[in-house]
Tab-separated table of C-alpha atoms in Angstrom:
chain	number	residue	atom	x	y	z
A	1	UNK	CA	-5.471	26.473	-1.365
A	2	UNK	CA	-2.001	28.295	-2.214
A	3	UNK	CA	-3.348	26.674	-5.862
A	4	UNK	CA	-6.275	28.258	-5.060
A	5	UNK	CA	-5.670	31.445	-4.563
A	6	UNK	CA	-2.825	32.089	-7.350
A	7	UNK	CA	-5.273	30.909	-9.440
A	8	UNK	CA	-7.349	33.967	-8.300
A	9	UNK	CA	-4.851	36.065	-8.553
A	10	UNK	CA	-4.108	34.892	-12.106
A	11	UNK	CA	-7.169	35.433	-13.368
A	12	UNK	CA	-7.511	38.460	-12.037
A	13	UNK	CA	-9.764	38.182	-8.953
A	14	UNK	CA	-9.119	38.660	-5.091
A	15	UNK	CA	-8.543	35.226	-3.311
A	16	UNK	CA	-11.439	33.351	-1.309
A	17	UNK	CA	-12.014	35.045	2.027
A	18	UNK	CA	-10.866	33.654	4.739
A	19	UNK	CA	-12.508	30.894	5.883
A	20	UNK	CA	-14.303	30.768	2.657
A	21	UNK	CA	-11.141	29.076	1.453
A	22	UNK	CA	-11.101	26.205	3.763
A	23	UNK	CA	-11.656	22.604	2.673
A	24	UNK	CA	-15.604	22.115	3.720
A	25	UNK	CA	-14.485	18.924	5.840
A	26	UNK	CA	-11.991	20.678	7.075
A	27	UNK	CA	-12.963	24.337	7.797
A	28	UNK	CA	-14.327	23.534	11.903
A	29	UNK	CA	-11.271	22.336	12.741
A	30	UNK	CA	-8.255	24.695	10.985
A	31	UNK	CA	-10.682	28.128	11.691
A	32	UNK	CA	-9.437	29.842	14.116
A	33	UNK	CA	-5.192	28.475	13.103
A	34	UNK	CA	-4.736	32.634	12.477
A	35	UNK	CA	-1.280	31.675	11.823
A	36	UNK	CA	-2.024	29.682	9.062
A	37	UNK	CA	-4.409	32.375	7.285
A	38	UNK	CA	-1.155	35.369	8.200
A	39	UNK	CA	0.954	32.912	6.399
A	40	UNK	CA	-0.601	31.851	4.057
A	41	UNK	CA	-2.115	35.768	2.920
A	42	UNK	CA	2.225	36.716	2.823
A	43	UNK	CA	2.641	33.804	-0.190
A	44	UNK	CA	0.203	35.393	-1.992
A	45	UNK	CA	0.269	39.168	-1.828
A	46	UNK	CA	3.343	38.809	-3.018
A	47	UNK	CA	2.538	36.213	-5.830
A	48	UNK	CA	0.198	39.077	-6.871
A	49	UNK	CA	3.344	41.645	-6.888
A	50	UNK	CA	5.214	38.815	-9.263
A	51	UNK	CA	5.916	39.687	-12.184
A	52	UNK	CA	3.774	36.886	-15.331
A	53	UNK	CA	6.643	35.727	-16.345
A	54	UNK	CA	7.912	35.028	-12.919
A	55	UNK	CA	4.681	33.370	-11.056
A	56	UNK	CA	4.797	29.784	-13.494
A	57	UNK	CA	8.135	29.323	-11.510
A	58	UNK	CA	6.199	29.063	-8.186
A	59	UNK	CA	3.527	27.054	-9.011
A	60	UNK	CA	6.209	24.579	-10.780
A	61	UNK	CA	7.874	24.432	-7.305
A	62	UNK	CA	4.799	24.016	-5.119
A	63	UNK	CA	3.719	21.090	-7.838
A	64	UNK	CA	6.841	19.158	-7.931
A	65	UNK	CA	8.506	19.516	-4.172
A	66	UNK	CA	4.767	17.995	-3.793
A	67	UNK	CA	5.206	15.491	-5.942
A	68	UNK	CA	5.382	12.343	-3.986
A	69	UNK	CA	6.957	9.830	-4.330
A	70	UNK	CA	7.805	10.423	-7.917
A	71	UNK	CA	10.310	12.592	-6.642
A	72	UNK	CA	12.414	10.051	-5.343
A	73	UNK	CA	12.637	7.722	-8.327
A	74	UNK	CA	12.645	9.891	-11.623
A	75	UNK	CA	15.515	12.159	-12.718
A	76	UNK	CA	13.751	14.992	-13.297
A	77	UNK	CA	14.526	18.297	-11.671
A	78	UNK	CA	12.749	19.297	-9.079
A	79	UNK	CA	13.478	23.335	-7.877
A	80	UNK	CA	14.252	24.182	-4.813
A	81	UNK	CA	13.915	27.473	-2.547
A	82	UNK	CA	16.495	29.459	-3.753
A	83	UNK	CA	15.381	28.696	-7.489
A	84	UNK	CA	11.943	30.203	-6.889
A	85	UNK	CA	11.706	34.823	-6.923
A	86	UNK	CA	13.570	35.840	-4.347
A	87	UNK	CA	10.763	37.884	-3.135
A	88	UNK	CA	8.478	34.370	-1.796
A	89	UNK	CA	11.279	32.615	-0.367
A	90	UNK	CA	10.046	34.030	2.768
A	91	UNK	CA	7.019	33.881	3.387
A	92	UNK	CA	7.158	30.183	1.323
A	93	UNK	CA	9.915	29.053	4.727
A	94	UNK	CA	7.368	30.569	6.768
A	95	UNK	CA	4.355	29.065	5.953
A	96	UNK	CA	6.039	25.828	6.084
A	97	UNK	CA	7.806	26.409	9.478
A	98	UNK	CA	4.536	27.322	11.124
A	99	UNK	CA	2.908	23.673	8.823
A	100	UNK	CA	5.773	21.882	9.612
A	101	UNK	CA	4.667	22.673	13.809
A	102	UNK	CA	1.073	21.734	12.968
A	103	UNK	CA	0.937	18.538	13.213
A	104	UNK	CA	2.309	18.624	15.929
A	105	UNK	CA	-0.963	20.227	17.707
A	106	UNK	CA	-3.577	19.713	15.084
A	107	UNK	CA	-5.705	16.268	16.094
A	108	UNK	CA	-6.989	13.277	13.861
A	109	UNK	CA	-8.947	10.875	16.221
A	110	UNK	CA	-7.735	10.825	19.692
A	111	UNK	CA	-4.037	11.918	18.320
A	112	UNK	CA	-1.812	14.466	17.152
A	113	UNK	CA	-1.046	13.792	13.564
A	114	UNK	CA	3.180	13.314	13.827
A	115	UNK	CA	2.301	10.858	16.550
A	116	UNK	CA	-0.517	9.356	14.752
A	117	UNK	CA	1.690	8.529	11.611
A	118	UNK	CA	4.493	7.534	13.900
A	119	UNK	CA	2.189	4.499	15.707
A	120	UNK	CA	0.744	3.457	12.389
A	121	UNK	CA	4.043	2.862	11.475
A	122	UNK	CA	5.187	1.078	15.069
A	123	UNK	CA	2.045	-1.113	14.861
A	124	UNK	CA	3.079	-1.872	10.847
A	125	UNK	CA	6.070	-4.299	12.857
A	126	UNK	CA	8.786	-1.416	11.649
A	127	UNK	CA	10.891	-0.862	14.910
A	128	UNK	CA	14.160	-0.180	13.468
A	129	UNK	CA	15.109	3.025	11.339
A	130	UNK	CA	14.419	2.418	7.877
A	131	UNK	CA	18.137	3.970	6.585
A	132	UNK	CA	20.497	2.379	8.813
A	133	UNK	CA	18.530	-0.978	10.258
A	134	UNK	CA	20.919	-0.544	13.621
A	135	UNK	CA	18.153	1.058	16.196
A	136	UNK	CA	15.225	0.692	17.776
A	137	UNK	CA	12.281	2.986	17.636
A	138	UNK	CA	10.968	3.552	20.691
A	139	UNK	CA	7.674	2.280	21.860
A	140	UNK	CA	4.206	4.422	21.588
A	141	UNK	CA	4.021	6.525	24.095
A	142	UNK	CA	7.430	6.902	24.613
A	143	UNK	CA	9.428	10.553	23.589
A	144	UNK	CA	9.415	8.863	20.088
A	145	UNK	CA	12.355	10.112	17.122
A	146	UNK	CA	11.867	12.597	15.644
A	147	UNK	CA	9.909	12.134	10.821
A	148	UNK	CA	12.946	12.803	8.889
A	149	UNK	CA	12.490	15.309	5.839
A	150	UNK	CA	14.029	13.100	3.058
A	151	UNK	CA	13.086	16.539	1.273
A	152	UNK	CA	14.669	19.017	3.447
A	153	UNK	CA	11.879	22.178	4.248
A	154	UNK	CA	15.144	24.404	3.801
A	155	UNK	CA	15.232	23.290	0.587
A	156	UNK	CA	11.774	22.353	-0.385
A	157	UNK	CA	9.512	23.907	1.554
A	158	UNK	CA	6.038	23.015	-0.184
A	159	UNK	CA	6.809	19.062	1.161
A	160	UNK	CA	7.330	20.000	4.710
A	161	UNK	CA	4.541	19.037	6.540
A	162	UNK	CA	3.811	16.504	3.732
A	163	UNK	CA	3.753	12.926	5.850
A	164	UNK	CA	4.905	11.354	2.584
A	165	UNK	CA	7.498	12.795	3.415
A	166	UNK	CA	8.355	12.654	6.532
A	167	UNK	CA	9.284	8.990	7.906
A	168	UNK	CA	10.719	8.384	11.143
A	169	UNK	CA	14.494	7.863	12.068
A	170	UNK	CA	16.701	6.678	14.495
A	171	UNK	CA	17.890	10.006	16.527
A	172	UNK	CA	21.151	8.788	14.526
A	173	UNK	CA	20.564	8.679	11.375
A	174	UNK	CA	18.430	12.343	11.262
A	175	UNK	CA	20.314	14.693	13.629
A	176	UNK	CA	23.788	13.227	12.909
A	177	UNK	CA	24.080	12.610	9.217
A	178	UNK	CA	21.053	13.514	7.367
A	179	UNK	CA	20.923	17.131	8.395
A	180	UNK	CA	20.069	19.640	6.112
A	181	UNK	CA	21.452	17.543	3.513
A	182	UNK	CA	19.667	17.718	-0.387
A	183	UNK	CA	18.306	14.176	-1.022
A	184	UNK	CA	18.127	15.091	-4.701
A	185	UNK	CA	21.292	16.866	-5.223
A	186	UNK	CA	24.706	15.644	-5.538
A	187	UNK	CA	28.111	16.478	-6.145
A	188	UNK	CA	28.300	19.567	-8.462
A	189	UNK	CA	24.440	19.967	-8.409
A	190	UNK	CA	24.111	16.584	-10.338
A	191	UNK	CA	20.076	15.633	-9.986
A	192	UNK	CA	20.326	12.061	-7.587
A	193	UNK	CA	17.931	9.643	-7.000
A	194	UNK	CA	17.137	7.881	-4.084
A	195	UNK	CA	14.903	4.980	-2.272
A	196	UNK	CA	12.131	5.133	-0.892
A	197	UNK	CA	11.986	3.928	3.418
A	198	UNK	CA	8.323	2.488	2.490
A	199	UNK	CA	8.375	1.036	-0.853
A	200	UNK	CA	11.905	0.216	-1.755
A	201	UNK	CA	14.222	-0.355	-3.082
A	202	UNK	CA	15.743	-2.364	-0.648
A	203	UNK	CA	19.357	-3.475	-0.326
A	204	UNK	CA	20.238	-6.780	1.377
A	205	UNK	CA	24.234	-6.266	3.092
A	206	UNK	CA	26.924	-8.793	1.339
A	207	UNK	CA	30.705	-8.673	3.177
A	208	UNK	CA	31.856	-11.410	0.267
A	209	UNK	CA	34.452	-9.073	-0.741
A	210	UNK	CA	36.553	-7.782	2.600
A	211	UNK	CA	39.388	-10.530	3.287
A	212	UNK	CA	40.906	-11.364	6.434
A	213	UNK	CA	43.942	-10.211	8.218
A	214	UNK	CA	43.995	-7.651	5.978
A	215	UNK	CA	41.844	-4.747	8.284
A	216	UNK	CA	41.624	-2.462	10.873
A	217	UNK	CA	44.264	-4.402	14.191
A	218	UNK	CA	41.527	-3.834	17.031
A	219	UNK	CA	43.305	-5.493	20.917
A	220	UNK	CA	45.713	-6.835	19.744
A	221	UNK	CA	43.672	-9.017	16.262
A	222	UNK	CA	44.103	-7.702	12.580
A	223	UNK	CA	40.184	-7.923	10.902
A	224	UNK	CA	38.760	-8.265	7.793
A	225	UNK	CA	39.427	-5.729	5.628
A	226	UNK	CA	35.167	-4.833	4.947
A	227	UNK	CA	34.131	-5.023	2.021
A	228	UNK	CA	30.177	-3.569	2.381
A	229	UNK	CA	28.444	-4.124	-1.031
A	230	UNK	CA	24.676	-3.714	-1.763
A	231	UNK	CA	22.806	-6.316	-3.320
A	232	UNK	CA	19.881	-5.277	-5.503
A	233	UNK	CA	18.781	-3.195	-8.322
A	234	UNK	CA	19.408	0.807	-9.297
A	235	UNK	CA	22.425	0.604	-7.941
A	236	UNK	CA	22.336	4.951	-8.106
A	237	UNK	CA	20.071	4.660	-5.403
A	238	UNK	CA	21.843	2.662	-2.920
A	239	UNK	CA	24.947	4.835	-3.393
A	240	UNK	CA	22.463	7.577	-2.089
A	241	UNK	CA	21.477	6.046	0.814
A	242	UNK	CA	24.708	5.629	1.482
A	243	UNK	CA	26.193	9.223	0.771
A	244	UNK	CA	23.911	11.054	2.914
A	245	UNK	CA	23.491	8.133	6.274
A	246	UNK	CA	26.875	6.999	5.944
A	247	UNK	CA	26.277	3.694	5.714
A	248	UNK	CA	29.594	1.585	4.689
A	249	UNK	CA	31.235	3.886	7.095
A	250	UNK	CA	29.019	3.200	10.363
A	251	UNK	CA	28.431	-0.048	9.689
A	252	UNK	CA	31.889	-0.894	9.345
A	253	UNK	CA	33.470	1.447	11.877
A	254	UNK	CA	30.847	1.047	14.499
A	255	UNK	CA	29.936	-2.238	14.313
A	256	UNK	CA	31.987	-4.810	12.212
A	257	UNK	CA	35.486	-3.470	13.692
A	258	UNK	CA	33.530	-3.003	17.648
A	259	UNK	CA	32.208	-5.613	17.637
A	260	UNK	CA	33.228	-8.771	15.716
A	261	UNK	CA	35.739	-10.307	18.210
A	262	UNK	CA	33.509	-9.822	20.951
A	263	UNK	CA	31.151	-12.225	18.161
A	264	UNK	CA	33.767	-14.625	18.018
A	265	UNK	CA	34.282	-14.556	21.225
A	266	UNK	CA	30.273	-15.873	21.763
A	267	UNK	CA	31.062	-18.394	19.299
A	268	UNK	CA	33.871	-19.994	21.140
A	269	UNK	CA	31.429	-20.555	24.628
A	270	UNK	CA	28.450	-21.741	22.616
A	271	UNK	CA	30.971	-23.973	21.146
A	272	UNK	CA	32.303	-25.227	24.767
A	273	UNK	CA	28.811	-25.659	26.522
A	274	UNK	CA	28.165	-27.740	22.554
A	275	UNK	CA	31.402	-30.215	22.130
A	276	UNK	CA	33.698	-29.669	24.818
A	277	UNK	CA	37.138	-28.764	24.312
A	278	UNK	CA	39.461	-30.285	22.605
A	279	UNK	CA	38.782	-30.389	19.631
A	280	UNK	CA	41.173	-29.723	16.919
A	281	UNK	CA	40.760	-26.498	14.709
A	282	UNK	CA	38.779	-28.434	11.497
A	283	UNK	CA	35.646	-29.665	14.640
A	284	UNK	CA	36.162	-26.022	15.469
A	285	UNK	CA	34.930	-24.486	13.086
A	286	UNK	CA	32.793	-26.987	11.379
A	287	UNK	CA	30.142	-25.545	14.009
A	288	UNK	CA	30.343	-22.235	11.911
A	289	UNK	CA	26.598	-23.207	9.990
A	290	UNK	CA	24.983	-24.337	12.895
A	291	UNK	CA	26.040	-21.736	14.803
A	292	UNK	CA	24.767	-19.167	11.937
A	293	UNK	CA	21.404	-21.024	11.271
A	294	UNK	CA	21.214	-22.158	15.177
A	295	UNK	CA	22.033	-19.063	16.723
A	296	UNK	CA	22.311	-15.675	14.592
A	297	UNK	CA	18.865	-14.105	14.996
A	298	UNK	CA	17.397	-13.305	11.343
A	299	UNK	CA	16.154	-9.837	11.188
A	300	UNK	CA	17.379	-6.842	12.208
A	301	UNK	CA	17.648	-8.153	15.607
A	302	UNK	CA	20.684	-7.509	17.057
A	303	UNK	CA	22.316	-6.154	13.680
A	304	UNK	CA	21.830	-9.941	13.107
A	305	UNK	CA	21.859	-9.188	9.569
A	306	UNK	CA	25.683	-8.144	9.351
A	307	UNK	CA	26.624	-10.862	12.121
A	308	UNK	CA	24.995	-13.831	9.890
A	309	UNK	CA	27.559	-11.801	6.951
A	310	UNK	CA	30.667	-11.794	9.398
A	311	UNK	CA	30.125	-15.343	10.153
A	312	UNK	CA	29.160	-16.319	6.480
A	313	UNK	CA	32.847	-14.600	5.634
A	314	UNK	CA	34.446	-16.271	8.264
A	315	UNK	CA	32.988	-19.450	7.223
A	316	UNK	CA	34.044	-19.212	3.358
A	317	UNK	CA	37.585	-18.011	4.894
A	318	UNK	CA	38.169	-21.342	6.859
A	319	UNK	CA	37.775	-23.192	3.672
A	320	UNK	CA	40.106	-21.299	1.557
A	321	UNK	CA	42.432	-23.560	0.370
A	322	UNK	CA	45.495	-20.606	0.831
A	323	UNK	CA	44.867	-18.724	3.905
A	324	UNK	CA	42.132	-21.389	5.466
A	325	UNK	CA	44.448	-23.632	7.836
A	326	UNK	CA	45.830	-19.808	9.112
A	327	UNK	CA	42.428	-18.959	9.646
A	328	UNK	CA	40.831	-22.287	11.389
A	329	UNK	CA	43.618	-21.637	13.451
A	330	UNK	CA	43.020	-18.479	14.584
A	331	UNK	CA	39.290	-19.394	16.212
A	332	UNK	CA	40.654	-22.476	17.222
A	333	UNK	CA	42.612	-20.263	19.907
A	334	UNK	CA	39.333	-18.361	20.644
A	335	UNK	CA	37.724	-21.760	22.244
A	336	UNK	CA	41.331	-23.386	23.223
A	337	UNK	CA	42.173	-20.741	25.624
A	338	UNK	CA	38.495	-19.072	26.203
A	339	UNK	CA	37.696	-18.590	30.403
């Protein structure tokens, strides 16, 4: 509708009147949306006042910001709100905010558009935040999680109501870490690529480079120094993901440092149930692979992807010729002195 109005203006004509400018299939649904009418008119009015040389910048921004999902994966520039002629910035922002709000009030079938989007994703067995993999999504019918603007509305207004730009995200990722960060622009204004939460690329987390007895002290115990690697192709996109959502910091601080000792305590209890007391450190360490295979769950439930990696690290450390004896004794102490 924006481009059709701009085409008419560029050709020296008046844009189609309301409601004839609306797509016929949606006309009955939208013609009573007076906010849409006024905000679209405001944008086109300011567009008409631009010089012929300024108008292509507006059209380029509309086309590029809505070129989803290509804009996530290519390196081509993407015009921002700040790059538009000053007079069109306010009406563009007002229209964007209005359109995004309409996703919660426009019905499609039995539900509103935002709820339908969330329900379809939940029904596709996506039950965890695609950005951190840590937090569960609530079921449809409960207060739903936010739809995260990958391209923030304050920077890329023309993608404000594009569902392809609105994957669900946990409250922590959306409100604490992502906020209004421009995911396409890094330090120094350099263009960067990002992972698309719908099609990837995705990454496996590895702790293989971590070092035992060289990390933070928690509860009187020196933990491993966590080296968190994202294994997969197109590492520049992984680094954008990490930078925007602070993935490595959160995994190390909020999960590994916070939970590692409780995981070891659980292993100790499991070993005692399975084998009883009176075993040496070699026997205690020998059961780690079976624990990983039989107890640590696959997938993301209960942070199992990190827990399995942590126990894989423990297993390798127990067999390390340099520190293996110390690590095995450390683990044996947890079993021997378990209550």
